[in-house]
């Protein structure tokens, strides 16, 4: 084994100190890729100009900070309901915060942190519609939902078996179809529906029926087996509730729609 000369040894030590971040930024290097929805006002929305807004965006940003990342290191990537598991499995994103309801089928493919929000499935109809006041009224009517979502399946299976279902790629497309009279209702979580109803361009056009057809516990999806990240995210979520940031994010994103949210749910996944 060759022993380096004194000058070389000093250089090696100096290089090691620099690499270890001694005296500098000790945070994680590189970007943190996070999967969110791009088309859900109040939840996850890509604004004109490339900025992002919504409750899931605020939760993700808070988690990223607790993990040691700076805002400029966050890279938001679009996820659709049908490809959330794939993006995690192929390491396209580190975690997914995209109105991602925890259920047993999804837990076979990914692990969840949380839950961090409790929503309820509801119906969005045109403001002048007086024919739909309950889910059973959807029999012989047209219902819109998003490909990969379980919402329409829940309604058609148990409540309105004669309803016809139109599946589109995104909720924005469903809102347009509802406005144009191509469908009679849109179903998904009330938090998402409230976000659309609260948009300035939709003022007076739509209304929520006000149902609680299911309990939707939103979780943060991580790659199956990544217990370390799951635990760190759970710790961040607990802190967000404790320091008031969670409640502030709820009021900021859902308050304008007069949305009555549930309290922060207890975390039941991982540790």
C-alpha positions as a LaTeX table, in Angstrom:
\begin{tabular}{lrrr}
\hline
Residue & $x$ (\AA) & $y$ (\AA) & $z$ (\AA) \\
\hline
Unk1 & 0.00 & 0.00 & 0.00 \\
Unk2 & 1.42 & 3.36 & $-1.04$ \\
Unk3 & 1.24 & 6.18 & 1.50 \\
Unk4 & 0.48 & 9.57 & $-0.11$ \\
Unk5 & 2.90 & 12.41 & 0.43 \\
Unk6 & 1.95 & 15.13 & 2.90 \\
Unk7 & 0.77 & 17.54 & 0.22 \\
Unk8 & $-1.34$ & 14.91 & $-1.46$ \\
Unk9 & $-2.74$ & 13.83 & 1.90 \\
Unk10 & $-3.86$ & 17.40 & 2.66 \\
Unk11 & $-5.53$ & 17.58 & $-0.74$ \\
Unk12 & $-7.33$ & 14.25 & $-0.18$ \\
Unk13 & $-8.57$ & 15.33 & 3.26 \\
Unk14 & $-9.69$ & 18.69 & 1.88 \\
Unk15 & $-11.57$ & 16.97 & $-0.93$ \\
Unk16 & $-13.25$ & 14.62 & 1.53 \\
Unk17 & $-14.36$ & 17.51 & 3.72 \\
Unk18 & $-15.79$ & 19.30 & 0.72 \\
Unk19 & $-17.64$ & 16.19 & $-0.43$ \\
Unk20 & $-19.10$ & 15.63 & 3.02 \\
Unk21 & $-20.53$ & 19.15 & 3.06 \\
Unk22 & $-18.48$ & 20.32 & 6.03 \\
Unk23 & $-19.11$ & 24.00 & 6.50 \\
Unk24 & $-21.58$ & 24.07 & 3.57 \\
Unk25 & $-25.04$ & 22.89 & 2.55 \\
Unk26 & $-25.64$ & 19.49 & 4.14 \\
Unk27 & $-29.06$ & 18.93 & 2.55 \\
Unk28 & $-29.84$ & 16.24 & $-0.03$ \\
Unk29 & $-28.31$ & 16.71 & $-3.47$ \\
Unk30 & $-30.30$ & 16.67 & $-6.67$ \\
Unk31 & $-34.02$ & 17.13 & $-7.20$ \\
Unk32 & $-36.96$ & 15.53 & $-5.44$ \\
Unk33 & $-39.56$ & 14.32 & $-7.95$ \\
Unk34 & $-43.11$ & 14.35 & $-6.60$ \\
Unk35 & $-46.20$ & 13.11 & $-8.42$ \\
Unk36 & $-49.27$ & 15.35 & $-8.22$ \\
Unk37 & $-52.39$ & 16.02 & $-10.23$ \\
Unk38 & $-52.12$ & 18.94 & $-12.64$ \\
Unk39 & $-55.85$ & 19.46 & $-13.23$ \\
Unk40 & $-57.54$ & 19.54 & $-9.81$ \\
Unk41 & $-58.23$ & 23.09 & $-8.57$ \\
Unk42 & $-57.78$ & 23.33 & $-4.82$ \\
Unk43 & $-55.96$ & 19.98 & $-4.72$ \\
Unk44 & $-53.27$ & 19.91 & $-7.39$ \\
Unk45 & $-53.22$ & 22.39 & $-10.25$ \\
Unk46 & $-50.61$ & 23.58 & $-12.72$ \\
Unk47 & $-51.34$ & 27.27 & $-13.17$ \\
Unk48 & $-50.68$ & 29.26 & $-16.30$ \\
Unk49 & $-47.03$ & 30.22 & $-16.21$ \\
Unk50 & $-45.93$ & 26.94 & $-14.67$ \\
Unk51 & $-46.58$ & 27.53 & $-10.97$ \\
Unk52 & $-48.48$ & 25.02 & $-8.83$ \\
Unk53 & $-51.27$ & 25.39 & $-6.30$ \\
Unk54 & $-53.50$ & 23.19 & $-4.16$ \\
Unk55 & $-53.64$ & 21.32 & $-0.88$ \\
Unk56 & $-51.55$ & 18.39 & $-2.14$ \\
Unk57 & $-48.93$ & 20.87 & $-3.39$ \\
Unk58 & $-48.73$ & 22.51 & 0.04 \\
Unk59 & $-48.52$ & 19.13 & 1.81 \\
Unk60 & $-45.81$ & 17.94 & $-0.59$ \\
Unk61 & $-43.80$ & 21.13 & $-0.17$ \\
Unk62 & $-43.99$ & 20.80 & 3.62 \\
Unk63 & $-42.85$ & 17.16 & 3.47 \\
Unk64 & $-40.00$ & 18.05 & 1.13 \\
Unk65 & $-38.78$ & 20.71 & 3.56 \\
Unk66 & $-38.85$ & 18.20 & 6.43 \\
Unk67 & $-36.81$ & 15.83 & 4.27 \\
Unk68 & $-34.19$ & 18.57 & 3.82 \\
Unk69 & $-35.03$ & 19.77 & 0.32 \\
Unk70 & $-35.24$ & 23.40 & $-0.75$ \\
Unk71 & $-38.19$ & 24.65 & $-2.85$ \\
Unk72 & $-36.00$ & 24.93 & $-5.94$ \\
Unk73 & $-35.12$ & 21.22 & $-5.65$ \\
Unk74 & $-38.75$ & 20.12 & $-5.93$ \\
Unk75 & $-39.79$ & 18.79 & $-9.33$ \\
Unk76 & $-43.53$ & 18.23 & $-9.67$ \\
Unk77 & $-44.52$ & 15.60 & $-12.23$ \\
Unk78 & $-48.01$ & 15.03 & $-13.57$ \\
Unk79 & $-49.70$ & 11.79 & $-12.59$ \\
Unk80 & $-53.06$ & 10.48 & $-13.73$ \\
Unk81 & $-55.25$ & 8.19 & $-11.64$ \\
Unk82 & $-54.35$ & 5.24 & $-13.86$ \\
Unk83 & $-50.54$ & 5.52 & $-13.65$ \\
Unk84 & $-49.74$ & 6.43 & $-10.03$ \\
Unk85 & $-48.51$ & 2.94 & $-9.15$ \\
Unk86 & $-46.37$ & 2.66 & $-12.29$ \\
Unk87 & $-44.55$ & 5.93 & $-11.66$ \\
Unk88 & $-43.60$ & 4.72 & $-8.18$ \\
Unk89 & $-42.60$ & 1.25 & $-9.32$ \\
Unk90 & $-40.28$ & 2.62 & $-12.02$ \\
Unk91 & $-38.80$ & 5.35 & $-9.77$ \\
Unk92 & $-40.14$ & 8.18 & $-11.90$ \\
Unk93 & $-41.20$ & 9.93 & $-8.68$ \\
Unk94 & $-40.14$ & 9.60 & $-5.04$ \\
Unk95 & $-43.66$ & 9.87 & $-3.70$ \\
Unk96 & $-47.17$ & 10.61 & $-4.93$ \\
Unk97 & $-49.56$ & 13.11 & $-3.34$ \\
Unk98 & $-52.48$ & 13.16 & $-5.76$ \\
Unk99 & $-55.86$ & 12.74 & $-4.00$ \\
Unk100 & $-54.63$ & 9.14 & $-3.65$ \\
Unk101 & $-57.18$ & 7.19 & $-1.61$ \\
Unk102 & $-55.79$ & 4.34 & 0.46 \\
Unk103 & $-57.37$ & 0.95 & $-0.26$ \\
Unk104 & $-56.36$ & $-2.70$ & $-0.04$ \\
Unk105 & $-56.00$ & $-3.17$ & $-3.80$ \\
Unk106 & $-53.56$ & $-0.29$ & $-4.09$ \\
Unk107 & $-51.63$ & $-1.41$ & $-1.00$ \\
Unk108 & $-50.71$ & $-4.59$ & $-2.89$ \\
Unk109 & $-48.59$ & $-2.46$ & $-5.23$ \\
Unk110 & $-47.42$ & 0.53 & $-3.15$ \\
Unk111 & $-46.98$ & 1.56 & 0.47 \\
Unk112 & $-48.78$ & 4.56 & 1.92 \\
Unk113 & $-47.91$ & 7.18 & 4.50 \\
Unk114 & $-50.80$ & 8.87 & 6.27 \\
Unk115 & $-53.68$ & 9.30 & 5.84 \\
Unk116 & $-53.42$ & 13.09 & 5.83 \\
Unk117 & $-56.93$ & 14.03 & 4.65 \\
Unk118 & $-60.45$ & 12.57 & 4.78 \\
Unk119 & $-62.77$ & 13.33 & 1.88 \\
Unk120 & $-66.16$ & 11.93 & 0.89 \\
Unk121 & $-67.42$ & 10.94 & $-2.52$ \\
Unk122 & $-70.09$ & 13.31 & $-3.80$ \\
Unk123 & $-71.78$ & 14.38 & $-7.03$ \\
Unk124 & $-71.36$ & 17.60 & $-9.00$ \\
Unk125 & $-74.35$ & 18.63 & $-11.11$ \\
Unk126 & $-75.41$ & 21.71 & $-13.05$ \\
Unk127 & $-76.67$ & 24.49 & $-10.79$ \\
Unk128 & $-80.20$ & 24.39 & $-12.25$ \\
Unk129 & $-80.57$ & 20.60 & $-11.94$ \\
Unk130 & $-83.39$ & 19.59 & $-9.58$ \\
Unk131 & $-83.61$ & 15.94 & $-10.66$ \\
Unk132 & $-80.53$ & 14.59 & $-8.87$ \\
Unk133 & $-80.65$ & 14.77 & $-5.09$ \\
Unk134 & $-79.34$ & 11.27 & $-4.29$ \\
Unk135 & $-77.16$ & 8.68 & $-6.01$ \\
Unk136 & $-80.14$ & 6.52 & $-7.00$ \\
Unk137 & $-81.36$ & 9.37 & $-9.22$ \\
Unk138 & $-78.48$ & 8.56 & $-11.57$ \\
Unk139 & $-80.30$ & 5.50 & $-12.92$ \\
Unk140 & $-80.85$ & 6.02 & $-16.66$ \\
Unk141 & $-78.63$ & 9.09 & $-16.54$ \\
Unk142 & $-75.06$ & 9.70 & $-17.70$ \\
Unk143 & $-72.28$ & 9.84 & $-15.11$ \\
Unk144 & $-68.74$ & 11.04 & $-15.79$ \\
Unk145 & $-65.62$ & 9.86 & $-14.01$ \\
Unk146 & $-61.91$ & 9.55 & $-14.66$ \\
Unk147 & $-60.13$ & 6.48 & $-15.99$ \\
Unk148 & $-58.54$ & 4.61 & $-13.08$ \\
Unk149 & $-60.80$ & 6.15 & $-10.44$ \\
Unk150 & $-63.02$ & 3.95 & $-8.27$ \\
Unk151 & $-65.77$ & 6.56 & $-7.82$ \\
Unk152 & $-68.08$ & 5.64 & $-10.72$ \\
Unk153 & $-67.64$ & 1.94 & $-9.96$ \\
Unk154 & $-68.83$ & 2.56 & $-6.39$ \\
Unk155 & $-72.00$ & 4.28 & $-7.62$ \\
Unk156 & $-72.85$ & 1.87 & $-10.42$ \\
Unk157 & $-72.21$ & $-1.28$ & $-8.40$ \\
Unk158 & $-74.42$ & $-0.53$ & $-5.41$ \\
Unk159 & $-76.54$ & 2.58 & $-5.94$ \\
Unk160 & $-77.38$ & 3.22 & $-9.58$ \\
Unk161 & $-76.84$ & 0.06 & $-11.68$ \\
Unk162 & $-78.70$ & 1.54 & $-14.67$ \\
Unk163 & $-76.45$ & 4.59 & $-14.90$ \\
Unk164 & $-74.22$ & 4.85 & $-17.95$ \\
Unk165 & $-70.63$ & 5.82 & $-17.27$ \\
Unk166 & $-68.37$ & 7.97 & $-19.42$ \\
Unk167 & $-64.70$ & 7.69 & $-18.47$ \\
Unk168 & $-62.41$ & 10.52 & $-19.54$ \\
Unk169 & $-58.72$ & 11.22 & $-18.99$ \\
Unk170 & $-59.16$ & 14.04 & $-16.48$ \\
Unk171 & $-61.68$ & 15.84 & $-14.28$ \\
Unk172 & $-61.41$ & 19.01 & $-16.36$ \\
Unk173 & $-62.75$ & 17.09 & $-19.35$ \\
Unk174 & $-65.63$ & 15.80 & $-17.20$ \\
Unk175 & $-66.47$ & 19.35 & $-16.08$ \\
Unk176 & $-66.64$ & 20.47 & $-19.72$ \\
Unk177 & $-68.86$ & 17.48 & $-20.57$ \\
Unk178 & $-71.16$ & 18.37 & $-17.66$ \\
Unk179 & $-71.33$ & 22.02 & $-18.72$ \\
Unk180 & $-72.12$ & 21.03 & $-22.32$ \\
Unk181 & $-74.90$ & 18.63 & $-21.27$ \\
Unk182 & $-73.09$ & 15.50 & $-22.47$ \\
Unk183 & $-73.36$ & 14.01 & $-18.96$ \\
Unk184 & $-75.71$ & 14.64 & $-16.04$ \\
Unk185 & $-73.23$ & 14.43 & $-13.16$ \\
Unk186 & $-69.58$ & 14.09 & $-12.25$ \\
Unk187 & $-68.54$ & 11.96 & $-9.30$ \\
Unk188 & $-65.37$ & 12.00 & $-7.28$ \\
Unk189 & $-64.21$ & 13.32 & $-3.91$ \\
Unk190 & $-66.02$ & 16.37 & $-2.58$ \\
Unk191 & $-62.71$ & 18.19 & $-2.11$ \\
Unk192 & $-62.01$ & 17.97 & $-5.85$ \\
Unk193 & $-65.57$ & 18.90 & $-6.81$ \\
Unk194 & $-65.51$ & 21.88 & $-4.46$ \\
Unk195 & $-62.31$ & 23.08 & $-6.13$ \\
Unk196 & $-63.97$ & 23.13 & $-9.54$ \\
Unk197 & $-67.17$ & 24.75 & $-8.29$ \\
Unk198 & $-65.10$ & 27.48 & $-6.62$ \\
Unk199 & $-63.21$ & 28.48 & $-9.77$ \\
Unk200 & $-64.05$ & 31.98 & $-10.96$ \\
Unk201 & $-64.94$ & 30.80 & $-14.46$ \\
Unk202 & $-67.39$ & 28.27 & $-13.00$ \\
Unk203 & $-69.17$ & 30.65 & $-10.62$ \\
Unk204 & $-72.89$ & 29.84 & $-10.53$ \\
Unk205 & $-72.63$ & 26.97 & $-13.01$ \\
Unk206 & $-72.42$ & 23.94 & $-10.73$ \\
Unk207 & $-73.37$ & 22.71 & $-7.29$ \\
Unk208 & $-72.45$ & 19.80 & $-5.03$ \\
Unk209 & $-75.34$ & 17.51 & $-4.17$ \\
Unk210 & $-73.94$ & 17.15 & $-0.64$ \\
Unk211 & $-73.63$ & 13.37 & $-0.29$ \\
Unk212 & $-71.15$ & 11.19 & 1.60 \\
Unk213 & $-71.07$ & 8.11 & $-0.63$ \\
Unk214 & $-67.74$ & 6.88 & 0.71 \\
Unk215 & $-64.84$ & 7.74 & 2.99 \\
Unk216 & $-61.70$ & 8.59 & 1.04 \\
Unk217 & $-58.55$ & 8.63 & 3.18 \\
Unk218 & $-55.83$ & 10.36 & 1.15 \\
Unk219 & $-52.38$ & 8.87 & 1.58 \\
Unk220 & $-48.89$ & 9.61 & 0.30 \\
Unk221 & $-47.84$ & 6.79 & $-2.00$ \\
Unk222 & $-44.25$ & 5.50 & $-1.84$ \\
Unk223 & $-42.53$ & 2.61 & $-3.56$ \\
Unk224 & $-43.41$ & $-0.76$ & $-2.06$ \\
Unk225 & $-40.96$ & $-1.64$ & 0.71 \\
Unk226 & $-39.56$ & 1.86 & 1.26 \\
Unk227 & $-40.32$ & 1.86 & 5.00 \\
Unk228 & $-37.68$ & 4.49 & 5.74 \\
Unk229 & $-39.32$ & 7.10 & 3.51 \\
Unk230 & $-42.76$ & 6.08 & 4.72 \\
Unk231 & $-41.73$ & 6.71 & 8.33 \\
Unk232 & $-40.14$ & 10.08 & 7.54 \\
Unk233 & $-43.25$ & 11.25 & 5.69 \\
Unk234 & $-45.48$ & 10.15 & 8.57 \\
Unk235 & $-43.32$ & 12.19 & 10.95 \\
Unk236 & $-43.62$ & 15.21 & 8.66 \\
Unk237 & $-47.40$ & 14.85 & 8.46 \\
Unk238 & $-47.71$ & 14.68 & 12.25 \\
Unk239 & $-45.61$ & 17.82 & 12.58 \\
Unk240 & $-47.67$ & 19.62 & 9.94 \\
Unk241 & $-50.83$ & 19.01 & 11.96 \\
Unk242 & $-49.20$ & 19.95 & 15.27 \\
Unk243 & $-47.74$ & 23.27 & 14.12 \\
Unk244 & $-50.94$ & 24.46 & 12.43 \\
Unk245 & $-49.65$ & 24.32 & 8.86 \\
Unk246 & $-52.17$ & 21.61 & 7.93 \\
Unk247 & $-55.19$ & 23.67 & 9.03 \\
Unk248 & $-53.79$ & 26.76 & 7.28 \\
Unk249 & $-53.42$ & 24.80 & 4.03 \\
Unk250 & $-57.01$ & 23.53 & 4.26 \\
Unk251 & $-58.41$ & 27.03 & 4.73 \\
Unk252 & $-56.22$ & 28.46 & 1.98 \\
Unk253 & $-57.24$ & 25.90 & $-0.65$ \\
Unk254 & $-60.82$ & 24.95 & 0.24 \\
Unk255 & $-62.09$ & 27.95 & 2.21 \\
Unk256 & $-63.30$ & 29.95 & $-0.83$ \\
Unk257 & $-65.73$ & 27.12 & $-1.72$ \\
Unk258 & $-67.28$ & 27.09 & 1.77 \\
Unk259 & $-66.10$ & 23.50 & 2.06 \\
Unk260 & $-66.66$ & 21.78 & 5.40 \\
Unk261 & $-63.60$ & 19.61 & 5.93 \\
Unk262 & $-63.12$ & 16.78 & 8.38 \\
Unk263 & $-60.42$ & 17.11 & 11.09 \\
Unk264 & $-56.98$ & 15.73 & 10.28 \\
Unk265 & $-57.28$ & 11.92 & 10.45 \\
Unk266 & $-54.99$ & 9.85 & 12.69 \\
Unk267 & $-52.04$ & 8.27 & 10.88 \\
Unk268 & $-52.57$ & 4.53 & 10.65 \\
Unk269 & $-49.88$ & 3.39 & 8.19 \\
Unk270 & $-46.31$ & 2.35 & 8.91 \\
Unk271 & $-44.70$ & 3.91 & 11.96 \\
\hline
\end{tabular}
